[in-house]
Amino acid sequence: PYEVLVVGAGPAGASAAIYAARKGLRTGLLADKFGGQVSETVGIENFISVKATEGPKLVANLEEHVRDYEVDVMDNQKAVRLGSNGLYEVELENGAVLKSRTVLLATGARWREMNVPGEQEYRGRGVAYCPHCDGPLFKGKRVAVIGGGNSGIEAAIDLANIVEHVTVLEFDSKLRADDVLQRKAKSMGNITIITQAQTTEVLGDGSRVIGLNYTDRASGEQHNIALAGIFVQIGLVPNTEWLRGTVELTPRGEIIVDERGQTSLPGVFAAGDVTNSAYKQIIIAMGSGATASLGAFDYLIRHSED
Ligand code: FAD
């Protein structure tokens, strides 16, 4: 069995695995996809001490650093169940069961979807979630941003520099983004903001997005907008569906951790965007990965007789 089994290899999981290996612990690192959200990121300018880098480059650096240690890396493996039978057990989608004395959950988060007709069909063919990655594909075209929170308005400002026009559709009667962002968006000539708008359908011509339908929640009227791209910016969902009924979660599905990164199950730790940490950033995920890993080390030296 492993002493520390890390599930998820984004910044939090990579950092946790390195800290565990440096303590001489038998460490496993399994991930659906090495790098996590960072692989989808273009410019990163707030990873302190590195003035500017790019997602794929940071992922390559993370992987190189992890592989410099004796870490058993299992990429393209999805965890589907956490159980215990003396040791903790993590079951994979392919049926294999990995055993470990401690488990460190770092499965991160993903974009929340609208769940309307056409969204899945046109995903990657006009429906996008990452303005930094896909914005340039819509140069000179008309696009919509769904969601008027900070990420939505940031996306609109970002896209307005590239595309012809941006329509922001917000479900609520007012935007939730910070004032400074709202002012910036309103000062740009090619952003239209529509509130109380519920997107009901993504329209396409069979190969690409050509528009969307929304309902004006105040009047109940249906509207149609012709556009080439739809950026969905309505929040992040923690990847914890497979953990329901095991560790304690917040109502939003985030894993609740204490100051050592321990969850409600002794010996099970968590770090990064999957937890109830207030802010979700690379440097924060890495710090919490280190914390949780040291927490697991502490746990192991106190339970060495088990
Ligand atoms: P993630 O990066 O989400 O990694 C989760 C890992 O878990 C992945 O390896 C995934 O494959 C794996 N996983 C999930 N479920 C399972 C499962 N069931 N079994 C096995 N493995 C699983 N932050 C910044 O600091 N600066 C930025 O400029 C910045 N820009 C961003 C731009 C975009 C487009 C996005 C999406 C995010 C950005 N962020 C940025 C946020 C940052 O990427 C996240 O805070 C950070 O990646 C969180 O790290 P994490 O390790 O907790 O989770």
Tab-separated table of C-alpha atoms in Angstrom, residues 12 37 46 109 150 178 236 252 254 257 271-288:
chain	number	residue	atom	x	y	z
A	12	ALA	CA	-2.461	21.182	-5.448
A	37	GLN	CA	-7.221	23.562	-15.025
A	46	ASN	CA	0.429	35.935	-10.793
A	109	ALA	CA	-13.098	22.002	-10.077
A	150	ASN	CA	-16.402	38.724	-11.911
A	178	ASP	CA	-16.936	44.262	-8.750
A	236	LEU	CA	-16.917	26.453	-10.922
A	252	ARG	CA	-21.907	23.702	-2.749
A	254	GLU	CA	-16.682	21.663	-1.513
A	257	VAL	CA	-10.943	20.949	5.709
A	271	ALA	CA	-6.295	20.661	-0.954
A	272	GLY	CA	-6.886	23.198	-3.700
A	273	ASP	CA	-10.034	24.242	-5.559
A	274	VAL	CA	-11.928	21.153	-4.391
A	275	THR	CA	-11.941	22.460	-0.805
A	276	ASN	CA	-13.849	25.228	0.929
A	277	SER	CA	-10.869	27.613	0.618
A	278	ALA	CA	-12.027	31.191	0.069
A	279	TYR	CA	-9.986	31.812	-3.075
A	280	LYS	CA	-9.095	29.565	-5.985
A	281	GLN	CA	-5.693	30.296	-7.459
A	282	ILE	CA	-2.607	28.336	-8.494
A	283	ILE	CA	-0.376	29.626	-5.720
A	284	ILE	CA	-3.092	29.013	-3.124
A	285	ALA	CA	-3.679	25.468	-4.403
A	286	MET	CA	0.054	24.742	-4.192
A	287	GLY	CA	0.261	26.106	-0.647
A	288	SER	CA	-2.703	24.093	0.500
